[in-house]
Tab-separated table of N, CA and C in Angstrom:
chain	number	residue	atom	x	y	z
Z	11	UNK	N	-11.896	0.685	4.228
Z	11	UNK	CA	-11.991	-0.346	5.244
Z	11	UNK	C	-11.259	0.066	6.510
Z	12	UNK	N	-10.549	0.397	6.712
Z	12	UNK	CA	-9.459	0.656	7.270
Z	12	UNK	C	-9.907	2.296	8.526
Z	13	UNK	N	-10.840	2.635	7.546
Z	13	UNK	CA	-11.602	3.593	8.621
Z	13	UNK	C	-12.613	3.561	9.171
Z	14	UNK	N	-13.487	2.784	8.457
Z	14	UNK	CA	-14.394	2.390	8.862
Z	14	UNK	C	-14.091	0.973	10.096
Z	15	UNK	N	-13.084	0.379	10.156
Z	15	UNK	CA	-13.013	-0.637	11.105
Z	15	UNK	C	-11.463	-0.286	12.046
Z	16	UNK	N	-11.105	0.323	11.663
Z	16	UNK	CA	-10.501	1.153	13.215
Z	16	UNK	C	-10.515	2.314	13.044
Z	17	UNK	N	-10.742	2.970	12.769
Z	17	UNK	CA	-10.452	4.613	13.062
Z	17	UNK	C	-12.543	5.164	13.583
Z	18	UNK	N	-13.672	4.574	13.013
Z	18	UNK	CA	-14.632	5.391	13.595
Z	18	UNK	C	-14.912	4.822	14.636
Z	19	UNK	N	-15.193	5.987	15.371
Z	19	UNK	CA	-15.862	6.176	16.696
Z	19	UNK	C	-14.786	5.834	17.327
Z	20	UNK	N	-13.506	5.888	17.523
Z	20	UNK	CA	-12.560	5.315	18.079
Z	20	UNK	C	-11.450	6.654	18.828
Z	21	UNK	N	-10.958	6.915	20.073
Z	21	UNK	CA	-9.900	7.672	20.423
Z	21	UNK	C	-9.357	6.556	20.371
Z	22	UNK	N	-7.651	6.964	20.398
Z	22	UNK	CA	-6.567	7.249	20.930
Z	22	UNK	C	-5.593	8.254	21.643
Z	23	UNK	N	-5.307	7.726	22.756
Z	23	UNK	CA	-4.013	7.913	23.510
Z	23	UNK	C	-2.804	8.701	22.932
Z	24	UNK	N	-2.464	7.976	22.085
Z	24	UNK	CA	-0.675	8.333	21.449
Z	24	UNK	C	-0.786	7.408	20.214
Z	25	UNK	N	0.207	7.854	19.622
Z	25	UNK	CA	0.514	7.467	18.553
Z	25	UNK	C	0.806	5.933	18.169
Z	26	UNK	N	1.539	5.439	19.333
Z	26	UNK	CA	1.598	4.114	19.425
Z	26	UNK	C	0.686	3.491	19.467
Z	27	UNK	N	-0.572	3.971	20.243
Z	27	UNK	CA	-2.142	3.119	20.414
Z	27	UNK	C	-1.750	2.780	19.265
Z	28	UNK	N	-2.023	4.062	18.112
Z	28	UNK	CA	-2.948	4.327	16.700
Z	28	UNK	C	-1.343	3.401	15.878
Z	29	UNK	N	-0.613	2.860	16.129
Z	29	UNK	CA	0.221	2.223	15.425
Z	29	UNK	C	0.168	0.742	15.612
Z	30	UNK	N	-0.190	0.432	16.917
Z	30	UNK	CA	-0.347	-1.139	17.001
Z	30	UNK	C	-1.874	-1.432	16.508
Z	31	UNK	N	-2.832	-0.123	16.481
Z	31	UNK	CA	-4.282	-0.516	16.205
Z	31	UNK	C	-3.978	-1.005	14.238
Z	32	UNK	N	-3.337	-0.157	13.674
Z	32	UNK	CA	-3.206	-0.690	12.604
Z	32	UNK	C	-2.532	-1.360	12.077
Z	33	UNK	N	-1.261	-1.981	13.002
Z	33	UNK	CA	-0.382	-3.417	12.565
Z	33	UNK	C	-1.329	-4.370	12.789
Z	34	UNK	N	-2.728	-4.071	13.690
Z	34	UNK	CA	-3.358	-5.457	14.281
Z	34	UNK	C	-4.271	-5.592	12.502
Z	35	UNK	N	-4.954	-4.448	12.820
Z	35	UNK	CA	-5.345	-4.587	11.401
Z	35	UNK	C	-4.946	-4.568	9.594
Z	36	UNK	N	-3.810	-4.498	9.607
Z	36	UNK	CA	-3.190	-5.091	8.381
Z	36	UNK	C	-2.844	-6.349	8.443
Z	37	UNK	N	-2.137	-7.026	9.625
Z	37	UNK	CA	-2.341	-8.473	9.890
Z	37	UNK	C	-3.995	-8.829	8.899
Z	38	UNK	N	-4.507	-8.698	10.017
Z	38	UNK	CA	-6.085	-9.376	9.609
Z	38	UNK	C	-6.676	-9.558	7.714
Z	39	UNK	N	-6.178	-7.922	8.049
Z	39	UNK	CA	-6.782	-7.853	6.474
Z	39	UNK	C	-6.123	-8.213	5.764
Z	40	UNK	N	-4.905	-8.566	5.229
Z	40	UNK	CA	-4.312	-9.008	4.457
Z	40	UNK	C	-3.758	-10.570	4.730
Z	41	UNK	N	-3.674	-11.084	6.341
Z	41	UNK	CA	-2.972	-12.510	6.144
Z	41	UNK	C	-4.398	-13.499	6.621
Z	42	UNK	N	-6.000	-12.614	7.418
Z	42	UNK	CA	-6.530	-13.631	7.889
Z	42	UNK	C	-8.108	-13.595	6.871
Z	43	UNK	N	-8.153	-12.273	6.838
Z	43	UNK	CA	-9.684	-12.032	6.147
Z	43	UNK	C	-9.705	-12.514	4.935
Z	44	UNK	N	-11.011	-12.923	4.002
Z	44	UNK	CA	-11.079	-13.050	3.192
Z	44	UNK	C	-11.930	-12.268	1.958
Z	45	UNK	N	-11.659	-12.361	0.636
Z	45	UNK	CA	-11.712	-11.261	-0.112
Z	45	UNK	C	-12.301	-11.688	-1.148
Z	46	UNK	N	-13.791	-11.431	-1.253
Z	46	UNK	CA	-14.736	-11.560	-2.237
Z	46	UNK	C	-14.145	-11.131	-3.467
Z	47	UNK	N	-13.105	-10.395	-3.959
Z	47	UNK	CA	-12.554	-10.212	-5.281
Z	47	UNK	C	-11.222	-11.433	-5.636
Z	48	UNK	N	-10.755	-12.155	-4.325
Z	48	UNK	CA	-10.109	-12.820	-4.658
Z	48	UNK	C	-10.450	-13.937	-4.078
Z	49	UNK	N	-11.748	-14.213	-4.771
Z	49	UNK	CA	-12.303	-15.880	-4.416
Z	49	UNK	C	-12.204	-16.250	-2.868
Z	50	UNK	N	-12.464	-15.191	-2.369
Z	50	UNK	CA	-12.748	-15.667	-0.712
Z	50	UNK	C	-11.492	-15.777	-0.214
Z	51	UNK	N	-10.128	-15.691	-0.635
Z	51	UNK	CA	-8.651	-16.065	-0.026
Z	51	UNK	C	-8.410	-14.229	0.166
Z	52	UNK	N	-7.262	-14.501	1.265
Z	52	UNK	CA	-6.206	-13.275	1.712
Z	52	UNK	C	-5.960	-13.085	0.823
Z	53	UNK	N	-5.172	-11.930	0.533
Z	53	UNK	CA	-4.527	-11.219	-0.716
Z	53	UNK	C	-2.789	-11.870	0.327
Z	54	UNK	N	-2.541	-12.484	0.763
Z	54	UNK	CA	-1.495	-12.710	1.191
Z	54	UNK	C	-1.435	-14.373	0.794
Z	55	UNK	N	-2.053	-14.720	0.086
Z	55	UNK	CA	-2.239	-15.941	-0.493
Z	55	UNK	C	-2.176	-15.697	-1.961
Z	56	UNK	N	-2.310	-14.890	-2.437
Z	56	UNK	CA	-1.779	-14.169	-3.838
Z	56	UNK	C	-0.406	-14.014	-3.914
Z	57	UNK	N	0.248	-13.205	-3.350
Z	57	UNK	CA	1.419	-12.507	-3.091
Z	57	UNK	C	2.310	-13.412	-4.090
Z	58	UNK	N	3.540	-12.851	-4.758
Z	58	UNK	CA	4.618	-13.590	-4.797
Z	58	UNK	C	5.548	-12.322	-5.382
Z	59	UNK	N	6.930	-12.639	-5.075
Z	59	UNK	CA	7.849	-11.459	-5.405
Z	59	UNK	C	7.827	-11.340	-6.829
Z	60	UNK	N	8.241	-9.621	-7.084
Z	60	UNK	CA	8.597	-10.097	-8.711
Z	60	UNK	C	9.871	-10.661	-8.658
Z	61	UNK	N	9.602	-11.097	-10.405
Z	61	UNK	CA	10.717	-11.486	-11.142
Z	61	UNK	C	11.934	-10.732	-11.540
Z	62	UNK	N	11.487	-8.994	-11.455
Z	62	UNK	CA	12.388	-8.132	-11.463
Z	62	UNK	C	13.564	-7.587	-10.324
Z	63	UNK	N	14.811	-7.463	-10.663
Z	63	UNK	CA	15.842	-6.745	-9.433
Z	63	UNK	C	15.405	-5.274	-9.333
Z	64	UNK	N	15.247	-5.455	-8.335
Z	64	UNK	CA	15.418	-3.881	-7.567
Z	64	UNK	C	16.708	-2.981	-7.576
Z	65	UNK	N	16.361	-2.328	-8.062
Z	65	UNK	CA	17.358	-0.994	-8.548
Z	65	UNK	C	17.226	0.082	-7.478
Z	66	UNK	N	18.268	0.596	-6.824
Z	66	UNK	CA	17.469	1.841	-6.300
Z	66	UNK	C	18.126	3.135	-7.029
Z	67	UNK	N	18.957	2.916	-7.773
Z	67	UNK	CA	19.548	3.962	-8.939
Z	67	UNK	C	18.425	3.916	-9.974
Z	68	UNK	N	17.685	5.006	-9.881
Z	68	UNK	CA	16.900	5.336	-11.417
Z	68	UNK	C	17.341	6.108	-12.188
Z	69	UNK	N	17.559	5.652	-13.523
Z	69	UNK	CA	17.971	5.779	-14.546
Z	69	UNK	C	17.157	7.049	-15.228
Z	70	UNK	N	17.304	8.083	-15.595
Z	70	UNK	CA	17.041	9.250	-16.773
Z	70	UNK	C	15.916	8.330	-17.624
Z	71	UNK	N	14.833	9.457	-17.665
Z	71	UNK	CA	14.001	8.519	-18.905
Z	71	UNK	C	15.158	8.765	-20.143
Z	72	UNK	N	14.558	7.981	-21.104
Z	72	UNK	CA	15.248	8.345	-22.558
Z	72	UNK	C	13.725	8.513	-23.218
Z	73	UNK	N	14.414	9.409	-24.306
Z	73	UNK	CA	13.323	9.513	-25.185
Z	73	UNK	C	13.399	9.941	-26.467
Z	74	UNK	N	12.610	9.552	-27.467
Z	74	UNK	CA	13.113	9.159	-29.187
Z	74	UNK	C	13.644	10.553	-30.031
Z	75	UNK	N	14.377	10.582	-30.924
Z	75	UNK	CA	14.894	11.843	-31.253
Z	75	UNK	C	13.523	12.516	-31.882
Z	76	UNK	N	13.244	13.837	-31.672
Z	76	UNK	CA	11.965	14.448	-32.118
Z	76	UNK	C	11.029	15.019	-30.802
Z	77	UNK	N	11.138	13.896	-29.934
Z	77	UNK	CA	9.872	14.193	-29.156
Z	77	UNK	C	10.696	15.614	-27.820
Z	78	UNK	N	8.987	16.391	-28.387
Z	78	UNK	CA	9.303	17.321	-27.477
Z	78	UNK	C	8.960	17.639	-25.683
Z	79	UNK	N	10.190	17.281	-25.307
Z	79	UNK	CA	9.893	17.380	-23.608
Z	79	UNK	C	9.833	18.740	-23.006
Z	80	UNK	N	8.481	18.689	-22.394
Z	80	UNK	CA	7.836	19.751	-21.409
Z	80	UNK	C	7.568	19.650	-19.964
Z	81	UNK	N	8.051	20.590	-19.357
Z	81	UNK	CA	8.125	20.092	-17.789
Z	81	UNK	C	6.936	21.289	-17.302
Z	82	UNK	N	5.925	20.739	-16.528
Z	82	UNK	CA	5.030	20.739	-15.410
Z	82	UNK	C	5.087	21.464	-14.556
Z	83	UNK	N	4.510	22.619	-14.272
Z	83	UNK	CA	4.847	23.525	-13.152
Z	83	UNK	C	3.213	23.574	-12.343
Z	84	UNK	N	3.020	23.063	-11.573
Z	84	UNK	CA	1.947	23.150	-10.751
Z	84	UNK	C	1.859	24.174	-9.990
């Protein structure tokens, strides 16, 4: 969505254009448009915080005695 309704066929200037073009459009799409997957309402009419605290210390996975951990080299 989001390219198709600002970014084609579209210049910009600077970076700022291309930053207020998409604060205008996240406004829209999320607090004014409406959304055939969510019964015609904003997804900003959904919204609610979780119930969970925010941590910004993450904790070490743990994991059960036995299991063998392998690390990923791309």
């Amino acid at each position: 969505s989001l390219k198709a309704e600002v970014l084609q066929g579209q210049w910009f200037t600077d970076s700022k254009q291309v930053q207020r073009a998409f604060d205008h459009w996240r406004t829209v799409y999320n607090l004014e448009r409406p959304h055939e997957a969510l019964a015609m309402k904003a997804p900003a009419s959904r919204y609610q915080p979780s119930s969970r605290q925010y941590s910004a210390d993450v904790k070490p996975p743990e994991y059960d005695e036995g299991v063998e951990v392998r690390k990923v080299d791309i």
